């Protein structure tokens, strides 16, 4: 399955699709009644058919990581143990999944002079999402899979120094240069991890990577609650390290000076790679090659956690949000 862009009209998600499969039947009736041209119907049909051609993801099916706007096709995928609708169905059918409510300011103010003056290149901060009804009764494994399912909604987004993934400023807006080459929708590593737990669970993490690495409690779910975070020491052995980590763990990486500079989401046993290498999901530069030797594009992608990689050799510790 291609996430998260509609192949027909190019919108970032079916929720934004200009024509949409759900509207196709109504448009057919317009043609039959003489209120719509067949050319317009054809354009609508193309968009709807491209969307409907995507496989439905559920138990035993896979989310294949690929970005349709790039030639790159990833060899990696995620296979969930339960139907995807059971993991993130609420994001598709409720306002929670609407990108227009991602920020703490109303959508119509995202690109206002006040937003420009106050937050400059970073754009508006993320809102505090509420908790998710019924989530307390979920198993730990299901919660962890939800982390990855939520994160995969942003697969293919570019690497940007923004607070929220769907903020797409106009060309005149200030831009903090990144490997993306130009401004657009996207987030950096710690804003991705922070937003995933916020959107998915109503948990608010600090989005500065240094501070996120040091946190031992997250605000939420709800205004009056806090959730304990556990720091996980990583064994020196690569094999032991893999056995220690759990799906959804945040793994923090040091730079050459020893400072925490990056964070990734551990995919764990639901990740699928041709060579069996474990996978992480992060927003990163264009300097990691996949199992086919291809450079993985800059931005949010599944990437390999190899024994000789910077990820593994510079990993500092992990944060576990959902305890065993």
Short mmCIF file of C-alpha atoms in Angstrom, two decimals:
data_model
loop_
_atom_site.label_atom_id
_atom_site.label_comp_id
_atom_site.label_asym_id
_atom_site.label_seq_id
_atom_site.Cartn_x
_atom_site.Cartn_y
_atom_site.Cartn_z
CA UNK A 1 0.00 0.00 0.00
CA UNK A 2 1.27 3.44 -0.86
CA UNK A 3 1.11 5.93 1.98
CA UNK A 4 0.00 8.60 2.20
CA UNK A 5 -0.59 10.16 -1.25
CA UNK A 6 -3.45 9.58 -3.69
CA UNK A 7 -1.95 8.56 -7.05
CA UNK A 8 -4.81 10.04 -8.98
CA UNK A 9 -4.80 13.67 -7.83
CA UNK A 10 -1.58 13.83 -5.83
CA UNK A 11 -3.16 14.83 -2.53
CA UNK A 12 -1.34 13.69 0.59
CA UNK A 13 -4.17 11.51 1.79
CA UNK A 14 -7.56 10.28 0.69
CA UNK A 15 -9.03 12.65 3.26
CA UNK A 16 -7.66 15.50 1.05
CA UNK A 17 -8.49 13.87 -2.30
CA UNK A 18 -10.13 16.43 -4.57
CA UNK A 19 -12.44 13.94 -6.27
CA UNK A 20 -12.41 10.84 -4.11
CA UNK A 21 -13.86 7.39 -4.53
CA UNK A 22 -16.69 8.25 -2.19
CA UNK A 23 -17.90 10.96 -4.55
CA UNK A 24 -17.79 8.86 -7.71
CA UNK A 25 -21.31 7.50 -7.51
CA UNK A 26 -22.75 10.98 -7.05
CA UNK A 27 -20.82 12.25 -10.06
CA UNK A 28 -22.09 9.37 -12.22
CA UNK A 29 -25.61 10.43 -11.33
CA UNK A 30 -24.76 13.99 -12.38
CA UNK A 31 -23.80 12.72 -15.84
CA UNK A 32 -26.96 10.70 -16.10
CA UNK A 33 -28.99 13.79 -15.21
CA UNK A 34 -27.06 15.97 -17.66
CA UNK A 35 -25.46 18.11 -14.93
CA UNK A 36 -21.87 17.00 -15.49
CA UNK A 37 -19.69 16.45 -18.54
CA UNK A 38 -18.23 13.04 -19.28
CA UNK A 39 -14.77 14.63 -19.34
CA UNK A 40 -15.19 15.72 -15.72
CA UNK A 41 -16.50 12.28 -14.82
CA UNK A 42 -13.43 10.72 -16.45
CA UNK A 43 -11.11 12.85 -14.31
CA UNK A 44 -13.06 11.93 -11.21
CA UNK A 45 -13.04 8.25 -12.14
CA UNK A 46 -9.29 8.22 -12.68
CA UNK A 47 -8.70 9.64 -9.20
CA UNK A 48 -11.15 7.25 -7.56
CA UNK A 49 -9.89 4.20 -9.40
CA UNK A 50 -6.28 4.92 -8.52
CA UNK A 51 -7.29 5.07 -4.87
CA UNK A 52 -9.46 1.99 -4.96
CA UNK A 53 -6.67 0.08 -6.69
CA UNK A 54 -4.60 0.28 -3.51
CA UNK A 55 -4.78 -2.94 -1.48
CA UNK A 56 -6.68 -2.81 1.77
CA UNK A 57 -4.37 -3.48 4.68
CA UNK A 58 -5.34 -5.80 7.46
CA UNK A 59 -4.27 -8.92 9.27
CA UNK A 60 -1.71 -10.78 7.18
CA UNK A 61 -1.41 -7.93 4.70
CA UNK A 62 1.38 -5.42 4.38
CA UNK A 63 1.95 -1.71 4.18
CA UNK A 64 4.62 -1.35 1.50
CA UNK A 65 6.81 1.69 1.87
CA UNK A 66 7.13 3.66 -1.33
CA UNK A 67 6.84 7.29 -2.30
CA UNK A 68 4.98 7.65 -5.62
CA UNK A 69 6.42 11.09 -6.35
CA UNK A 70 9.92 9.55 -6.44
CA UNK A 71 11.36 6.80 -8.59
CA UNK A 72 12.61 5.15 -5.42
CA UNK A 73 10.77 1.98 -4.40
CA UNK A 74 11.51 0.67 -0.95
CA UNK A 75 12.14 -3.03 -0.37
CA UNK A 76 10.81 -2.63 3.17
CA UNK A 77 7.31 -2.98 4.53
CA UNK A 78 5.33 -3.39 7.73
CA UNK A 79 2.97 -6.27 8.42
CA UNK A 80 0.54 -5.76 11.29
CA UNK A 81 -0.92 -8.62 13.32
CA UNK A 82 -4.42 -7.09 13.31
CA UNK A 83 -6.42 -5.26 10.62
CA UNK A 84 -5.23 -1.69 10.12
CA UNK A 85 -8.74 -0.37 10.75
CA UNK A 86 -8.52 -1.75 14.29
CA UNK A 87 -5.30 0.19 14.87
CA UNK A 88 -6.03 3.60 13.37
CA UNK A 89 -9.64 3.49 12.19
CA UNK A 90 -10.40 6.45 14.45
CA UNK A 91 -7.96 8.60 12.46
CA UNK A 92 -9.88 7.88 9.27
CA UNK A 93 -13.40 8.38 10.57
CA UNK A 94 -13.09 11.19 13.14
CA UNK A 95 -11.77 14.73 13.32
CA UNK A 96 -8.67 13.44 15.10
CA UNK A 97 -7.24 12.35 11.76
CA UNK A 98 -7.97 15.67 10.02
CA UNK A 99 -4.67 17.41 9.25
CA UNK A 100 -6.34 20.80 9.66
CA UNK A 101 -6.52 20.33 13.45
CA UNK A 102 -2.85 19.40 13.95
CA UNK A 103 -1.84 22.80 15.37
CA UNK A 104 -2.71 24.70 18.52
CA UNK A 105 -3.90 27.59 16.33
CA UNK A 106 -6.90 27.34 13.96
CA UNK A 107 -6.19 26.23 10.40
CA UNK A 108 -7.09 29.63 8.96
CA UNK A 109 -4.27 31.15 11.02
CA UNK A 110 -1.54 28.72 9.96
CA UNK A 111 -0.08 31.18 7.46
CA UNK A 112 -1.11 34.44 9.10
CA UNK A 113 1.28 37.36 9.77
CA UNK A 114 1.01 36.63 13.50
CA UNK A 115 2.08 33.00 12.97
CA UNK A 116 4.99 34.20 10.84
CA UNK A 117 6.06 36.70 13.47
CA UNK A 118 5.75 34.30 16.38
CA UNK A 119 7.06 30.98 15.04
CA UNK A 120 8.92 31.92 11.86
CA UNK A 121 10.26 28.95 9.87
CA UNK A 122 9.02 26.35 12.36
CA UNK A 123 5.34 27.17 11.91
CA UNK A 124 2.61 26.64 14.50
CA UNK A 125 3.19 24.15 17.34
CA UNK A 126 1.22 20.93 17.60
CA UNK A 127 -1.94 20.88 19.65
CA UNK A 128 -2.32 18.66 22.71
CA UNK A 129 -4.47 15.77 21.46
CA UNK A 130 -6.89 14.18 23.93
CA UNK A 131 -6.65 10.57 25.01
CA UNK A 132 -8.22 7.82 22.91
CA UNK A 133 -11.38 6.21 24.27
CA UNK A 134 -10.98 2.53 25.09
CA UNK A 135 -7.21 2.49 24.65
CA UNK A 136 -6.66 1.53 28.28
CA UNK A 137 -8.13 -1.88 27.46
CA UNK A 138 -5.75 -2.54 24.57
CA UNK A 139 -2.89 -4.99 24.93
CA UNK A 140 0.62 -3.55 25.06
CA UNK A 141 1.43 -5.22 21.73
CA UNK A 142 -1.55 -3.58 20.03
CA UNK A 143 -0.62 -0.14 21.38
CA UNK A 144 2.91 -0.60 20.07
CA UNK A 145 1.64 -1.53 16.63
CA UNK A 146 -0.54 1.59 16.66
CA UNK A 147 2.64 3.65 17.07
CA UNK A 148 3.97 2.32 13.77
CA UNK A 149 0.59 2.56 12.01
CA UNK A 150 0.31 6.23 13.00
CA UNK A 151 3.89 6.94 11.94
CA UNK A 152 3.36 5.28 8.55
CA UNK A 153 0.71 7.88 7.75
CA UNK A 154 3.62 10.29 7.26
CA UNK A 155 5.80 7.93 5.25
CA UNK A 156 7.26 9.82 2.29
CA UNK A 157 6.97 13.27 3.88
CA UNK A 158 10.09 15.38 3.50
CA UNK A 159 12.64 16.32 6.15
CA UNK A 160 11.68 19.78 7.38
CA UNK A 161 12.25 21.78 10.55
CA UNK A 162 8.53 22.13 11.24
CA UNK A 163 6.45 21.45 14.34
CA UNK A 164 3.65 19.63 12.50
CA UNK A 165 3.89 17.40 9.41
CA UNK A 166 1.13 18.91 7.26
CA UNK A 167 2.19 22.55 7.58
CA UNK A 168 3.04 23.64 4.03
CA UNK A 169 4.11 27.29 4.01
CA UNK A 170 4.02 29.53 0.92
CA UNK A 171 7.19 30.24 -1.05
CA UNK A 172 7.91 33.58 0.66
CA UNK A 173 8.03 31.98 4.12
CA UNK A 174 11.40 31.68 5.93
CA UNK A 175 12.94 28.24 5.54
CA UNK A 176 15.54 26.37 7.57
CA UNK A 177 17.49 24.63 4.81
CA UNK A 178 17.37 20.82 4.76
CA UNK A 179 18.20 17.92 2.47
CA UNK A 180 14.71 18.29 0.98
CA UNK A 181 15.99 21.15 -1.17
CA UNK A 182 12.89 23.29 -0.75
CA UNK A 183 10.14 24.00 1.75
CA UNK A 184 7.03 21.84 1.98
CA UNK A 185 5.17 19.41 4.20
CA UNK A 186 7.37 17.48 6.57
CA UNK A 187 9.03 17.21 9.98
CA UNK A 188 12.42 16.48 11.51
CA UNK A 189 13.26 13.45 13.63
CA UNK A 190 12.08 14.52 17.09
CA UNK A 191 9.04 16.44 15.86
CA UNK A 192 8.01 13.23 14.06
CA UNK A 193 8.36 11.06 17.17
CA UNK A 194 6.66 13.66 19.33
CA UNK A 195 3.77 14.10 16.92
CA UNK A 196 3.23 10.35 16.47
CA UNK A 197 2.74 9.78 20.20
CA UNK A 198 0.65 12.94 20.49
CA UNK A 199 -1.68 12.08 17.60
CA UNK A 200 -1.83 8.40 18.42
CA UNK A 201 -2.22 8.54 22.20
CA UNK A 202 -2.52 12.12 23.43
CA UNK A 203 0.99 11.95 24.94
CA UNK A 204 3.04 15.14 24.72
CA UNK A 205 6.82 14.74 24.42
CA UNK A 206 9.35 17.54 24.23
CA UNK A 207 10.27 17.91 20.56
CA UNK A 208 13.84 19.07 21.16
CA UNK A 209 15.81 15.86 20.62
CA UNK A 210 18.15 16.46 23.59
CA UNK A 211 15.28 17.06 25.97
CA UNK A 212 13.16 14.28 24.52
CA UNK A 213 16.01 11.86 25.24
CA UNK A 214 16.04 12.91 28.90
CA UNK A 215 12.30 12.80 29.54
CA UNK A 216 10.98 10.28 32.02
CA UNK A 217 7.32 11.33 31.89
CA UNK A 218 5.06 12.52 29.08
CA UNK A 219 2.15 14.88 29.58
CA UNK A 220 -1.17 13.13 28.99
CA UNK A 221 -3.38 11.59 28.07
CA UNK A 222 -5.49 14.55 29.13
CA UNK A 223 -4.48 17.72 30.91
CA UNK A 224 -4.21 16.26 34.41
CA UNK A 225 -2.34 13.04 33.71
CA UNK A 226 1.24 12.04 33.05
CA UNK A 227 2.62 8.80 31.62
CA UNK A 228 5.85 7.34 32.93
CA UNK A 229 8.61 6.70 30.40
CA UNK A 230 11.28 4.11 30.98
CA UNK A 231 14.89 4.60 29.89
CA UNK A 232 16.22 1.37 28.39
CA UNK A 233 19.94 0.69 28.54
CA UNK A 234 21.15 -0.91 25.33
CA UNK A 235 23.40 -3.99 25.54
CA UNK A 236 26.72 -3.78 23.72
CA UNK A 237 25.98 -6.89 21.66
CA UNK A 238 24.03 -6.22 18.45
CA UNK A 239 22.00 -9.41 18.83
CA UNK A 240 21.17 -8.65 22.47
CA UNK A 241 20.27 -5.09 21.53
CA UNK A 242 17.73 -6.31 18.98
CA UNK A 243 16.22 -8.69 21.53
CA UNK A 244 15.99 -5.90 24.10
CA UNK A 245 14.16 -3.34 21.96
CA UNK A 246 10.37 -3.34 21.52
CA UNK A 247 8.14 -2.03 18.73
CA UNK A 248 7.53 1.68 19.25
CA UNK A 249 10.63 2.30 21.38
CA UNK A 250 12.41 5.58 20.67
CA UNK A 251 16.13 4.98 20.07
CA UNK A 252 18.40 7.99 20.52
CA UNK A 253 21.58 8.36 18.47
CA UNK A 254 24.75 10.34 19.24
CA UNK A 255 26.72 12.45 16.80
CA UNK A 256 30.53 12.38 16.55
CA UNK A 257 30.91 14.72 19.51
CA UNK A 258 28.81 12.41 21.68
CA UNK A 259 25.74 14.65 21.79
CA UNK A 260 22.26 13.22 21.20
CA UNK A 261 21.37 14.40 17.70
CA UNK A 262 18.82 11.96 16.29
CA UNK A 263 15.92 9.71 17.26
CA UNK A 264 14.28 6.79 15.45
CA UNK A 265 11.22 4.62 16.07
CA UNK A 266 11.99 0.92 16.46
CA UNK A 267 9.71 -1.12 14.18
CA UNK A 268 10.53 -4.54 15.61
CA UNK A 269 9.12 -7.91 14.49
CA UNK A 270 6.35 -6.39 12.33
CA UNK A 271 9.00 -4.99 9.97
CA UNK A 272 9.79 -6.94 6.81
CA UNK A 273 13.09 -6.66 4.93
CA UNK A 274 14.50 -8.93 2.18
CA UNK A 275 17.71 -9.59 4.12
CA UNK A 276 16.10 -9.88 7.55
CA UNK A 277 17.73 -6.70 8.91
CA UNK A 278 15.59 -5.01 11.59
CA UNK A 279 13.96 -1.72 10.61
CA UNK A 280 13.51 1.71 12.11
CA UNK A 281 11.27 4.54 10.96
CA UNK A 282 12.63 8.07 11.09
CA UNK A 283 12.96 11.42 9.35
CA UNK A 284 16.53 11.56 8.14
CA UNK A 285 18.89 12.62 5.38
CA UNK A 286 19.69 10.92 2.09
CA UNK A 287 22.78 9.00 3.20
CA UNK A 288 21.40 5.54 4.06
CA UNK A 289 21.22 2.74 1.50
CA UNK A 290 18.56 0.04 1.52
CA UNK A 291 19.10 -3.69 1.04
CA UNK A 292 19.20 -3.19 -2.74
CA UNK A 293 21.94 -0.59 -2.49
CA UNK A 294 19.60 2.29 -3.32
CA UNK A 295 19.90 5.60 -1.51
CA UNK A 296 16.80 6.08 0.63
CA UNK A 297 15.37 9.56 -0.06
CA UNK A 298 15.58 12.37 2.46
CA UNK A 299 12.56 12.40 4.76
CA UNK A 300 10.31 9.96 6.60
CA UNK A 301 11.09 6.38 5.56
CA UNK A 302 11.70 2.88 6.81
CA UNK A 303 15.45 2.32 7.14
CA UNK A 304 17.69 -0.64 8.06
CA UNK A 305 19.31 -0.93 11.49
CA UNK A 306 22.49 -2.77 10.47
CA UNK A 307 25.20 -3.89 12.86
CA UNK A 308 27.83 -1.67 11.22
CA UNK A 309 25.52 1.32 10.77
CA UNK A 310 25.74 4.71 12.46
CA UNK A 311 22.34 3.93 13.98
CA UNK A 312 23.66 0.92 15.87
CA UNK A 313 27.21 2.00 16.60
CA UNK A 314 26.14 5.42 17.91
CA UNK A 315 22.92 4.36 19.68
CA UNK A 316 22.85 5.76 23.20
CA UNK A 317 19.67 4.47 24.87
CA UNK A 318 15.96 3.97 24.22
CA UNK A 319 12.77 5.32 25.74
CA UNK A 320 9.91 2.88 26.24
CA UNK A 321 6.46 4.39 26.48
CA UNK A 322 4.42 1.19 26.80
CA UNK A 323 5.88 -1.16 29.39
CA UNK A 324 5.86 -4.96 29.28
#
